[in-house]
Coordinates of C-alpha atoms in Angstrom, one line a residue:
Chain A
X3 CA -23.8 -32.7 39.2
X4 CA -24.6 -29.5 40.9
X5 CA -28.2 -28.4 40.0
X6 CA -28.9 -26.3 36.7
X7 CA -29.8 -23.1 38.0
X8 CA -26.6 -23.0 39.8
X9 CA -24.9 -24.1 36.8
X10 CA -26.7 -21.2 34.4
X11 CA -26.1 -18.6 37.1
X12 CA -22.5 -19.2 37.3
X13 CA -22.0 -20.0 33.2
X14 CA -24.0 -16.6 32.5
X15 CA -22.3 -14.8 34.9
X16 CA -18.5 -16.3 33.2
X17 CA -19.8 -16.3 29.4
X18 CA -22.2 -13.3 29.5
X19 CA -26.1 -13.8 29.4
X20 CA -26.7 -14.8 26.2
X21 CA -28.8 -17.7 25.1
X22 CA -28.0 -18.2 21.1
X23 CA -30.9 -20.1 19.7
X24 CA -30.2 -23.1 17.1
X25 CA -33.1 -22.7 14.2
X26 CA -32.1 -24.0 10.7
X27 CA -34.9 -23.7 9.2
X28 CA -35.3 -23.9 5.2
X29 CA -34.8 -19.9 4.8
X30 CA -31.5 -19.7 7.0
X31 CA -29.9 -23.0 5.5
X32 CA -30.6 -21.2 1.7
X33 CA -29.5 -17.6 3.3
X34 CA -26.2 -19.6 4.1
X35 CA -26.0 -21.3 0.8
X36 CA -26.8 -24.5 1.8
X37 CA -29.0 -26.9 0.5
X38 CA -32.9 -27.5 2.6
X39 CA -31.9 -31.3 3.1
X40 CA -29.7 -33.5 5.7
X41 CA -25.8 -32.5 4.4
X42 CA -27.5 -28.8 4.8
X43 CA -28.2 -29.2 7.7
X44 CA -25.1 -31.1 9.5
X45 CA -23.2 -28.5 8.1
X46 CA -25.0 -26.0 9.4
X47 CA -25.3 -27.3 12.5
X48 CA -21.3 -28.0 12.5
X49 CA -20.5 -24.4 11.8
X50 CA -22.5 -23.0 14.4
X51 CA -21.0 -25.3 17.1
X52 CA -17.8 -25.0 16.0
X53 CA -18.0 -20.7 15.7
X54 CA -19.9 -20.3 19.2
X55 CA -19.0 -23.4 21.5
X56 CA -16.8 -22.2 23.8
X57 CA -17.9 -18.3 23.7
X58 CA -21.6 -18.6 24.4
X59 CA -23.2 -19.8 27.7
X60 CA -26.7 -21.3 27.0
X61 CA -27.4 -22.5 23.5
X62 CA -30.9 -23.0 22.7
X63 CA -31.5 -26.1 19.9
X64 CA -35.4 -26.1 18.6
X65 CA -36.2 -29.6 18.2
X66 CA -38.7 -29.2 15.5
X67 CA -36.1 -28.2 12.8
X68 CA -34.1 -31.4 13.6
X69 CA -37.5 -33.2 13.7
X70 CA -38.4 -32.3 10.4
X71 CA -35.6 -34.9 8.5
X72 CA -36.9 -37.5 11.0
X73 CA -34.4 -40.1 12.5
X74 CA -31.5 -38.7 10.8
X75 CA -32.1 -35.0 12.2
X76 CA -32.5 -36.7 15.1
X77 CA -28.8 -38.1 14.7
X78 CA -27.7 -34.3 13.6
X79 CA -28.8 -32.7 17.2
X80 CA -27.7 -35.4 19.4
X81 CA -24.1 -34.6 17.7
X82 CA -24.2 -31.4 18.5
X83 CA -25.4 -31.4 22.2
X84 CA -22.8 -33.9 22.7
X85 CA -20.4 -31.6 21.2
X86 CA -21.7 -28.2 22.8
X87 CA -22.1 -29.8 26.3
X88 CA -18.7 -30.9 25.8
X89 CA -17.1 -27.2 25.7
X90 CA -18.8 -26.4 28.4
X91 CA -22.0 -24.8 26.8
X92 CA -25.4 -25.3 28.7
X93 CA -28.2 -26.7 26.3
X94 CA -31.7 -25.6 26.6
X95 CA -34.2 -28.2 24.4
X96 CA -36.7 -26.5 22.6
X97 CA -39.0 -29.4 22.6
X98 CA -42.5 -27.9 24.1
X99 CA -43.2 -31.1 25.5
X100 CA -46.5 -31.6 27.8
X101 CA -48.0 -35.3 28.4
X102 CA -49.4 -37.3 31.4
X103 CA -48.2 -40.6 33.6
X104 CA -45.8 -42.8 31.9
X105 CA -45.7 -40.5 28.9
X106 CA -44.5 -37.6 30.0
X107 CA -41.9 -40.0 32.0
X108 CA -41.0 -41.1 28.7
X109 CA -40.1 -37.4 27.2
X110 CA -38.1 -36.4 30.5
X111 CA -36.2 -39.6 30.0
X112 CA -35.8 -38.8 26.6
X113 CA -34.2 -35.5 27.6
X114 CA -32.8 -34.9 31.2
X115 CA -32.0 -38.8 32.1
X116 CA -28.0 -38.6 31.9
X117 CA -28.0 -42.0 30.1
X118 CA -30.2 -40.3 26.7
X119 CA -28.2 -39.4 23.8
X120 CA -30.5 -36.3 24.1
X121 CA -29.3 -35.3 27.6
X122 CA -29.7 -31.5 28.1
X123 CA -29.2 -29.3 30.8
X124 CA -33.1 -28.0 30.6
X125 CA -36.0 -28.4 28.4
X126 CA -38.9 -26.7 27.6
X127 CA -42.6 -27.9 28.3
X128 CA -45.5 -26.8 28.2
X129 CA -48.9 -27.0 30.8
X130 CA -51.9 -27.7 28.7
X131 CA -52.5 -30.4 30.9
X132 CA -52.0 -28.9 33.9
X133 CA -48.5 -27.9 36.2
X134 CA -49.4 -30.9 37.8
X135 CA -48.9 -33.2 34.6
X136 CA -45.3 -32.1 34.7
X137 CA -44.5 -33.8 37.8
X138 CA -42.6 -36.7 36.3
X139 CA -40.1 -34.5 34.4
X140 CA -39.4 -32.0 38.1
X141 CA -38.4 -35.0 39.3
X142 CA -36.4 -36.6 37.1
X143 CA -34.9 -32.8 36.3
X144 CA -34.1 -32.8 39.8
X145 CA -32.7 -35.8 40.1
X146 CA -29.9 -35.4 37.4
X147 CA -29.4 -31.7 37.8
X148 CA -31.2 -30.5 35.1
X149 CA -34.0 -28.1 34.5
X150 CA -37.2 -27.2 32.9
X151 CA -38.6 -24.0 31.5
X152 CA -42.5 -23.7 31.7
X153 CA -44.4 -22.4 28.8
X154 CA -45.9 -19.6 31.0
X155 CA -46.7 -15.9 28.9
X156 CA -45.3 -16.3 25.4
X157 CA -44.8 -13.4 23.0
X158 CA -47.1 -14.2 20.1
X159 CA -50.6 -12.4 20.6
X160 CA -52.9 -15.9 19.7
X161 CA -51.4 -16.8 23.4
X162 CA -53.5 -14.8 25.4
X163 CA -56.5 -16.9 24.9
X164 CA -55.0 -19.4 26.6
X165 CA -52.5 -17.5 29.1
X166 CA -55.2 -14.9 30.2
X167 CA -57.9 -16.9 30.9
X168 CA -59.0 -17.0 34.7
X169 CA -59.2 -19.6 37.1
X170 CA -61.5 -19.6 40.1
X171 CA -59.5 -18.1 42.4
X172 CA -58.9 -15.4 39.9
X173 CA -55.4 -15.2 38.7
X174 CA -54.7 -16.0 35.5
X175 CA -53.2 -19.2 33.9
X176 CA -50.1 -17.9 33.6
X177 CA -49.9 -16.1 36.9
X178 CA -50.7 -20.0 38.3
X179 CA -48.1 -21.6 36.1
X180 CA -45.5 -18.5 37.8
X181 CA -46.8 -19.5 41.3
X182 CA -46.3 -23.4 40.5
X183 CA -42.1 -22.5 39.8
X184 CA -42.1 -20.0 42.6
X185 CA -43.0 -22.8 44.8
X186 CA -41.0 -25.2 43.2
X187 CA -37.8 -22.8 43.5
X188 CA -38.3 -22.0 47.2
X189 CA -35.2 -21.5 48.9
X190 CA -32.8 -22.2 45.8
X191 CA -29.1 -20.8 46.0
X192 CA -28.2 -18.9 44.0
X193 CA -31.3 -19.7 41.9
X194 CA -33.8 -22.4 41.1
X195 CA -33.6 -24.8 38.2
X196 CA -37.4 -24.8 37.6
X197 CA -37.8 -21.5 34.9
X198 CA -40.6 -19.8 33.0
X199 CA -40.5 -18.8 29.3
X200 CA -41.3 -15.7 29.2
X201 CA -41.5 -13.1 26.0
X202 CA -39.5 -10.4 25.6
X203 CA -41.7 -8.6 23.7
X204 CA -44.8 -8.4 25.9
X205 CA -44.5 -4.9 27.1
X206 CA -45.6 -3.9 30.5
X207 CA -45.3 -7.2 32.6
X208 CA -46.0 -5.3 36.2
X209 CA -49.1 -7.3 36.7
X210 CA -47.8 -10.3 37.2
X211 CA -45.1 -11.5 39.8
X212 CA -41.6 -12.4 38.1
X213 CA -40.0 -13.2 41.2
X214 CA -40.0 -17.4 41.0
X215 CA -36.5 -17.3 42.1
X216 CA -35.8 -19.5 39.0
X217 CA -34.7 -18.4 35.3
X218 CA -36.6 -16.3 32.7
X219 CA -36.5 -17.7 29.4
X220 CA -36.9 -14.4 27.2
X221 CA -37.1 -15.1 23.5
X222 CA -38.0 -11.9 21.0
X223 CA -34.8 -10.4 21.1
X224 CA -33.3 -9.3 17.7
X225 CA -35.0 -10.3 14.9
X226 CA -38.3 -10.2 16.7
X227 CA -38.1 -6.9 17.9
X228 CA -37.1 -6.8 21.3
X229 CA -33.4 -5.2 22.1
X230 CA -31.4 -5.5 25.5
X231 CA -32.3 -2.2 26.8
X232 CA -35.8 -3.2 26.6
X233 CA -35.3 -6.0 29.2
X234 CA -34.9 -3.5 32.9
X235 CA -38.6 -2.3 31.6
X236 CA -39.9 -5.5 30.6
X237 CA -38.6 -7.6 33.7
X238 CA -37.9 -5.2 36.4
X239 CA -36.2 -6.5 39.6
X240 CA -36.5 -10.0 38.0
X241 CA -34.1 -9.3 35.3
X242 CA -30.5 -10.4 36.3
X243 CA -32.6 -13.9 36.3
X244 CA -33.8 -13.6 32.2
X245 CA -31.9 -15.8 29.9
X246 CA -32.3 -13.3 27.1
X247 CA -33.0 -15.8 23.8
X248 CA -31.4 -14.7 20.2
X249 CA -31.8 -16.7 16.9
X250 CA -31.7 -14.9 13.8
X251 CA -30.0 -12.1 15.1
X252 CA -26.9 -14.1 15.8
X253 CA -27.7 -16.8 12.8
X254 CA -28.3 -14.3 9.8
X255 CA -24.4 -13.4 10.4
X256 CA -23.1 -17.1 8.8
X257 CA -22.0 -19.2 7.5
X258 CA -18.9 -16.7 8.6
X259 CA -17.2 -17.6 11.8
X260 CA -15.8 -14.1 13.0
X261 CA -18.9 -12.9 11.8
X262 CA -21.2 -15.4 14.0
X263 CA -18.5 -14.7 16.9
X264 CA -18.6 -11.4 17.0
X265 CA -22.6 -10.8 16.8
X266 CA -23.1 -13.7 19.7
X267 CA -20.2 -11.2 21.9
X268 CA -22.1 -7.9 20.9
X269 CA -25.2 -9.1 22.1
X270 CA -23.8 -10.8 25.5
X271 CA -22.0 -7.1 25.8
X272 CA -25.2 -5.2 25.4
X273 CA -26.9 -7.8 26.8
X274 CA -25.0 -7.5 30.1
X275 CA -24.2 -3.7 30.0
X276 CA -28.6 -3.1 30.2
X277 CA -29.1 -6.2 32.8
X278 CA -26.4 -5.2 35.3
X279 CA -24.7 -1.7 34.6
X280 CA -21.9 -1.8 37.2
Chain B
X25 CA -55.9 -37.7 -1.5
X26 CA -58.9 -37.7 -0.3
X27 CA -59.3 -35.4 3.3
X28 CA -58.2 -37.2 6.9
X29 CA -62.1 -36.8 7.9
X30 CA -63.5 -38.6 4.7
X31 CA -61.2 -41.9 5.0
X32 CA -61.2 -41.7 8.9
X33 CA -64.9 -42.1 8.8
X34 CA -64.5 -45.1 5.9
X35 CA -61.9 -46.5 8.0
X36 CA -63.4 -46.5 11.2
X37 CA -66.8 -48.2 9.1
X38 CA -64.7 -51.1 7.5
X39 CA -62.3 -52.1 10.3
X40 CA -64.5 -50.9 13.5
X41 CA -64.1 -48.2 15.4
X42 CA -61.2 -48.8 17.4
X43 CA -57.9 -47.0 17.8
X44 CA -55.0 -49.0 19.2
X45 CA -52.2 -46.9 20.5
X46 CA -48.8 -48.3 20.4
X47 CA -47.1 -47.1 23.9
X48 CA -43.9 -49.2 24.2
X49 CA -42.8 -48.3 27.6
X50 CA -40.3 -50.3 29.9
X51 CA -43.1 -52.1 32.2
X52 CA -44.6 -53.2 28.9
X53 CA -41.4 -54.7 26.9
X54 CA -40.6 -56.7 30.3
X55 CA -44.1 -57.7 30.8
X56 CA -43.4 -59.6 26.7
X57 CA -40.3 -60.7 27.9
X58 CA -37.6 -57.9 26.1
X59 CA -35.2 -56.1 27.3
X60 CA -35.9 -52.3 27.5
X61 CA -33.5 -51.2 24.7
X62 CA -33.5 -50.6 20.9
X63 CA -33.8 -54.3 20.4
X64 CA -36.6 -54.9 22.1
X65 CA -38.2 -51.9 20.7
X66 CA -38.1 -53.2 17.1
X67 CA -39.4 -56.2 18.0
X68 CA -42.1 -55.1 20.4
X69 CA -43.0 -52.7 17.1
X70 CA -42.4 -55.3 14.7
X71 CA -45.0 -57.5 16.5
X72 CA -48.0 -55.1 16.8
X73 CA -47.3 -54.4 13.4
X74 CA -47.4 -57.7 11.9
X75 CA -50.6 -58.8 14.1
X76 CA -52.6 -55.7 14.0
X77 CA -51.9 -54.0 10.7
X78 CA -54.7 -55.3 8.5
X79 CA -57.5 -55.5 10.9
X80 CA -57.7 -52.3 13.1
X81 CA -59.0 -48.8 11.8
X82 CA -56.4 -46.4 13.5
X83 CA -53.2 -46.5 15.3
X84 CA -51.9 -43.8 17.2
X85 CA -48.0 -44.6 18.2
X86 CA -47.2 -42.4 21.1
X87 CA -44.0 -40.5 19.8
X88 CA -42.5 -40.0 23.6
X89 CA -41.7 -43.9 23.8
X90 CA -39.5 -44.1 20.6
X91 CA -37.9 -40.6 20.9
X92 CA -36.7 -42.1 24.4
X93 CA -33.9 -44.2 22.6
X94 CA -33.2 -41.1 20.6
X95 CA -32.5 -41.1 16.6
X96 CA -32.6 -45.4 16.6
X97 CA -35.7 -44.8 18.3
X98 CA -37.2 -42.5 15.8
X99 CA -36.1 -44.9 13.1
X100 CA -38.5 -47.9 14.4
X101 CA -41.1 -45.2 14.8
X102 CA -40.7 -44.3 11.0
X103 CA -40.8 -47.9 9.6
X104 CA -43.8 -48.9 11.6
X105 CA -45.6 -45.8 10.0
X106 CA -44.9 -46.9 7.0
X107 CA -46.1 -50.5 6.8
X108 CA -49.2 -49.4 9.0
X109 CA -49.9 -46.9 6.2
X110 CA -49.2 -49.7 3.5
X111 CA -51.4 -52.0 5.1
X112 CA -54.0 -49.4 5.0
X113 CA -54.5 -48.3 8.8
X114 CA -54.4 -44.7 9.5
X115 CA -51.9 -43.3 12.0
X116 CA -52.7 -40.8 14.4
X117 CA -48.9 -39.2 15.7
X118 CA -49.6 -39.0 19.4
X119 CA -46.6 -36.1 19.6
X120 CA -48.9 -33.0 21.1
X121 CA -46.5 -30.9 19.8
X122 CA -47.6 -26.9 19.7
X123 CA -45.4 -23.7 19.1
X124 CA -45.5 -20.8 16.5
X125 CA -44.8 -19.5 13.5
X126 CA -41.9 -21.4 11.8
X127 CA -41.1 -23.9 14.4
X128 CA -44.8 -24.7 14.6
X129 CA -44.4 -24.9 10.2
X130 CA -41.3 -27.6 10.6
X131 CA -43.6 -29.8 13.1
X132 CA -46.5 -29.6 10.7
X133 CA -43.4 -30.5 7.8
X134 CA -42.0 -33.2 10.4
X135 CA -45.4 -35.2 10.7
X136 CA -48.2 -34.0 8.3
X137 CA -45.9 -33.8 4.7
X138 CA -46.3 -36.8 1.9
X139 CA -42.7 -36.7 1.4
X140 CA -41.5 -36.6 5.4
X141 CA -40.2 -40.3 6.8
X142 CA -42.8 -39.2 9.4
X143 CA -45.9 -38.7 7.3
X144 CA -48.6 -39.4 9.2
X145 CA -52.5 -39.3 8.8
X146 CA -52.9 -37.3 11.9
X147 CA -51.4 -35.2 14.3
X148 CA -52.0 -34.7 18.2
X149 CA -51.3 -30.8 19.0
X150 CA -51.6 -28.6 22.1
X151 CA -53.2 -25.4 22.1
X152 CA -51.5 -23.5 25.3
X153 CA -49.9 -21.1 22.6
X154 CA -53.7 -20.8 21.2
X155 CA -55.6 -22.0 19.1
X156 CA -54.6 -19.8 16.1
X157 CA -50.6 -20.3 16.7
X158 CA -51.6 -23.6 15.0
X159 CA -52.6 -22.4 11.8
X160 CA -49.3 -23.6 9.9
X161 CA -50.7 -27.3 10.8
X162 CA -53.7 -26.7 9.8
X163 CA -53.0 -25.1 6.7
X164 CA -50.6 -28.2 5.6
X165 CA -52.8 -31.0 7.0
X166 CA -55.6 -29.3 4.2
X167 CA -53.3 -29.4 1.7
X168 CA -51.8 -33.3 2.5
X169 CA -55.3 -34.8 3.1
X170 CA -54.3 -34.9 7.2
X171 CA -56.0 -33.9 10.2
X172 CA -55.2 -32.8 13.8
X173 CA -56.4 -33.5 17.1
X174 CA -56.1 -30.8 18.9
X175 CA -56.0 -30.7 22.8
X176 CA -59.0 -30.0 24.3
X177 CA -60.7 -31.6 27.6
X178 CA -58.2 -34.3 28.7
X179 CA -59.0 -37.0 31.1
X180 CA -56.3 -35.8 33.8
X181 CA -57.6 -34.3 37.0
X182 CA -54.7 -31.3 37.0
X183 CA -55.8 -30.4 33.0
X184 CA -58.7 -28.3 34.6
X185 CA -56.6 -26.0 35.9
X186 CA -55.8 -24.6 32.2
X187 CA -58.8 -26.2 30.6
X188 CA -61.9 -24.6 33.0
X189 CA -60.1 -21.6 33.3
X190 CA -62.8 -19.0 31.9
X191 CA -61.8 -16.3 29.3
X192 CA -63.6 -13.2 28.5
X193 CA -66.4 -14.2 26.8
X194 CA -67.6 -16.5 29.8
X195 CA -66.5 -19.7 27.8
X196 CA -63.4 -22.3 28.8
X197 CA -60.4 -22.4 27.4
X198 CA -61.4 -26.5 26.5
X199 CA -65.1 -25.2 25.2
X200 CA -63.2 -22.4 23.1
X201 CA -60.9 -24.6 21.5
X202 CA -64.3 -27.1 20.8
X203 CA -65.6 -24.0 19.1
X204 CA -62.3 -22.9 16.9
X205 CA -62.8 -26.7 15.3
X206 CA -66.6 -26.8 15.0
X207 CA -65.3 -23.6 12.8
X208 CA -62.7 -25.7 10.9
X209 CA -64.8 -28.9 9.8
X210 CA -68.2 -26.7 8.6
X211 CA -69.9 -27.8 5.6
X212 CA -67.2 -30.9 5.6
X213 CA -68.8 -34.2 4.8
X214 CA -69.1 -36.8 5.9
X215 CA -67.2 -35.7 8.5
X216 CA -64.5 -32.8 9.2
X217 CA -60.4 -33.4 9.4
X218 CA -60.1 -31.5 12.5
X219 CA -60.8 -33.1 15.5
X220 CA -60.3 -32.7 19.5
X221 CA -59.0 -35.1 22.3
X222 CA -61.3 -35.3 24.8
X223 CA -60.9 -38.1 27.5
X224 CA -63.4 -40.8 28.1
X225 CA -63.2 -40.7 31.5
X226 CA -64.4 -37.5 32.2
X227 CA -68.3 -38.7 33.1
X228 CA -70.9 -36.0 32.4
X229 CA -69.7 -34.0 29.3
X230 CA -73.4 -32.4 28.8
X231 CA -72.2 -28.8 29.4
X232 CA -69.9 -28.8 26.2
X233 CA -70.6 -29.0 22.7
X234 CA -69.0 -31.6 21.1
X235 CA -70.9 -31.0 17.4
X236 CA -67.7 -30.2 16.1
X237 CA -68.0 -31.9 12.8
X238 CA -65.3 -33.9 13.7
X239 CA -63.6 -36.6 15.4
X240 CA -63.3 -37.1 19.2
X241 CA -60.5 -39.4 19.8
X242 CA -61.1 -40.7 23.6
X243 CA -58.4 -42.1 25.6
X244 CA -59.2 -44.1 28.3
X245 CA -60.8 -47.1 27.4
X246 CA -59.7 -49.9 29.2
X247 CA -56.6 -50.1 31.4
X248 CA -57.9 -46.5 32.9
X249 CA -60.9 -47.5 33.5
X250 CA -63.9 -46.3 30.8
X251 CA -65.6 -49.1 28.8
X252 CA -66.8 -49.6 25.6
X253 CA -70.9 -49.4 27.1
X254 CA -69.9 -45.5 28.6
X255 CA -69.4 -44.0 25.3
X256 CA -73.2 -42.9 24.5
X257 CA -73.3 -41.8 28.0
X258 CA -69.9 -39.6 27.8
X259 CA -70.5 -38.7 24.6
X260 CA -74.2 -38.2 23.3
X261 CA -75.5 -37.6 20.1
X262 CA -71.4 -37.2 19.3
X263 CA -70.5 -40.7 19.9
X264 CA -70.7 -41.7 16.5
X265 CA -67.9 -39.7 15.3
X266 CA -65.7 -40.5 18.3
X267 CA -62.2 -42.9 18.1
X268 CA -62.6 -44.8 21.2
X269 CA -58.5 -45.3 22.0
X270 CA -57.2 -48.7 23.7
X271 CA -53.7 -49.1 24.8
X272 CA -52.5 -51.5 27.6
X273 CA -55.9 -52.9 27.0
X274 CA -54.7 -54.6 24.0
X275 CA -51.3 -54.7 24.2
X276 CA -51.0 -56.8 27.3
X277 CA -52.5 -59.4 25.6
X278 CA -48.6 -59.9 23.4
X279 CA -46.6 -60.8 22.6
X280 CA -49.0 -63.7 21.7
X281 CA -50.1 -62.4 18.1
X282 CA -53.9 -64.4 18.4
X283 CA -53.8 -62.7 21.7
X284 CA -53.3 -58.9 20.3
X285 CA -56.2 -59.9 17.4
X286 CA -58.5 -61.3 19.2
X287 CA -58.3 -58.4 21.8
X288 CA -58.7 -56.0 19.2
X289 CA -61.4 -57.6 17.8
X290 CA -63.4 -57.6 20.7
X291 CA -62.9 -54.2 21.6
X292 CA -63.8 -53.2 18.3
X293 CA -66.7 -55.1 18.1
X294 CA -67.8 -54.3 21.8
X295 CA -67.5 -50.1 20.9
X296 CA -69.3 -51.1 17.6
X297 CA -72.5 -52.4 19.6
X298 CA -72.1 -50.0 21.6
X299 CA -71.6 -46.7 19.8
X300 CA -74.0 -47.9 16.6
X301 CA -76.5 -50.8 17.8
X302 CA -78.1 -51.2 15.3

């Protein structure tokens, strides 16, 4: 399989640049009429694949909501990446995952070995435990031609006190965990499989250098706040590489299928017309 | 229900202060003679289950190995915490799961809700989002009689480069997160539901403060090397509230179920004299 970030380039670049997040949570399954319990939720999860399967480039499952009805969430997601892989969707995990040795093994196994009924293109994880601690997953990523995206700046304020702090050499956690990927990337055509997530909603992002030559992992759009022709200001020269993230602001429009449809294409239009205005 | 701190501390009294984690990966199923699938993850299970249940204090599964064979997996996972919990052990979810607002909500709903095929005592969680994006965790654990571990000073030599990182205020990002819990647990008696992970392996801890009122669950003892007579050393006047964690260190000893008790036994009994020799 040719590497992930050759596979997002060319499936954003067909599709449009639109990552449509997958987050049944209690609220949305009510909003949609559906019940808060396991028939809620396959249905929900049915209509979305079925609406936006073959339309939208990157969708973007978070794990926890599947979590939450334990083993036969579990069942629910592996259905639908099975079923959204199959159409030719790429499937970012939402997982946040972050252990060490034979654990952290265990989750990339879980997620980017080929064999897994979890197999996805990417997953998230995330460096508490150092860039280094990740080491089993870059590998096994790059073995199968998958990808991760690294938990670097995230868009809710609580992260600074993590993400700003300062190591000796004096650039900041998250500047180190942007370094780690530019390093990792090095010399990736057309672009690296080894991304950063990255918020949208952060503002002024000049400080810190965007240029890892792998994908930006952008959630905030929409419901959060952040719009497409925020993104040239927020990512500058880096910003044909974000994966712009929308949940809600695509989700809110079901259980209706046109409806669903035709917000995921609206945003991929704007989406592309602010990113790359030829 | 009485809080997580409360029957941790009775717990840890009756039984011993031990904590067995239950790490099912390949090397280990082969080593009892299974093959590395669903089957001989239900038996592997099965087996700790049926020799350790009544006899040690805490067990702390480590979610990565069952969520490798996907939803089947997640089903052993859910009926081991149920007869641990019936036998009256406490469960410690080794997941270090971390993210915000709702997402962060449906982990704390996955793992740290009575009703959820998940509930669990405790929960291991990561702070790279910060400290405060786990306040939906912390809020529910109060409410279900649960606790957290959160990530603080892990044992791994690449977990400095996030964890010494120095914020503002001249403190670590591990010493501020030490702080947010010695905040959580005050005024709790006989000891706080909030605890950190903080690796046994990490020699001199003198510079930090671990007073947090709260447990200080300690990998490391055994296969990676710390022993039950470094503990006072490591952890000071602190020891007493730590939960000394063995893995391998036990579970080599199956699938020989005198083997696994006896092992236990004798950890528990060597951290006891250790950690309280009187």
């Amino acid at each position: 399989m040719e590497p992930f970030g050759t596979r997002l380039r060319h499936a954003m670049d067909e599709r449009g640049p639109l990552c449509v997040g997958i987050d049944p949570h209690s609220s949305l399954l009510t909003a949609w009429g559906l019940n808060d319990d396991i028939a809620g939720l396959e249905r929900f999860t049915r209509t979305v694949v079925e609406a936006l399967a073959g339309t939208v480039a990157v969708f973007k499952p978070q794990s926890a909501f599947f979590e939450r009805f334990g083993s036969r969430g579990i069942a629910v997601l592996e259905k639908a990446v099975e079923e959204l892989r199959a159409a030719g969707a790429l499937i970012v995990m939402d997982a946040k995952r972050g252990d060490i040795g034979s654990t952290m093994a265990a989750y990339a196994e879980t997620f980017l070995h080929k064999d897994s009924p979890l197999f996805s293109d990417a997953l998230t994880v995330s460096p508490y435990l150092g860039y280094g601690s990740l080491k089993p997953a870059v590998d096994l990523a790059r073995e199968n031609g998958a990808g991760l995206f690294v938990l670097a700046l995230t868009s809710n304020p609580e992260g600074a006190e993590v993400q700003h702090a300062v190591r000796e050499d004096g650039r900041t956690v998250g500047a180190t965990v942007l370094g780690h990927l530019a390093a990792e990337n090095a010399g990736a055509e057309p672009l690296g499989s080894f991304g950063a997530v990255v918020g949208a909603t952060l503002g002024d992002l000049s400080s810190y250098d965007l240029a890892i030559n792998g994908p930006l992992l952008a959630p905030g759009i929409g419901a959060q706040g952040a719009t497409p022709a925020d993104l040239p200001s927020v990512f500058g020269a880096a910003v044909r590489n974000v994966v712009p993230n929308v949940s809600r602001g695509v989700l809110r429009h079901g259980p209706d299928v046109t409806g669903l449809r035709d917000s995921a294409t609206r945003f991929a239009d704007e989406i592309r017309a602010a990113v790359d205005p030829r």
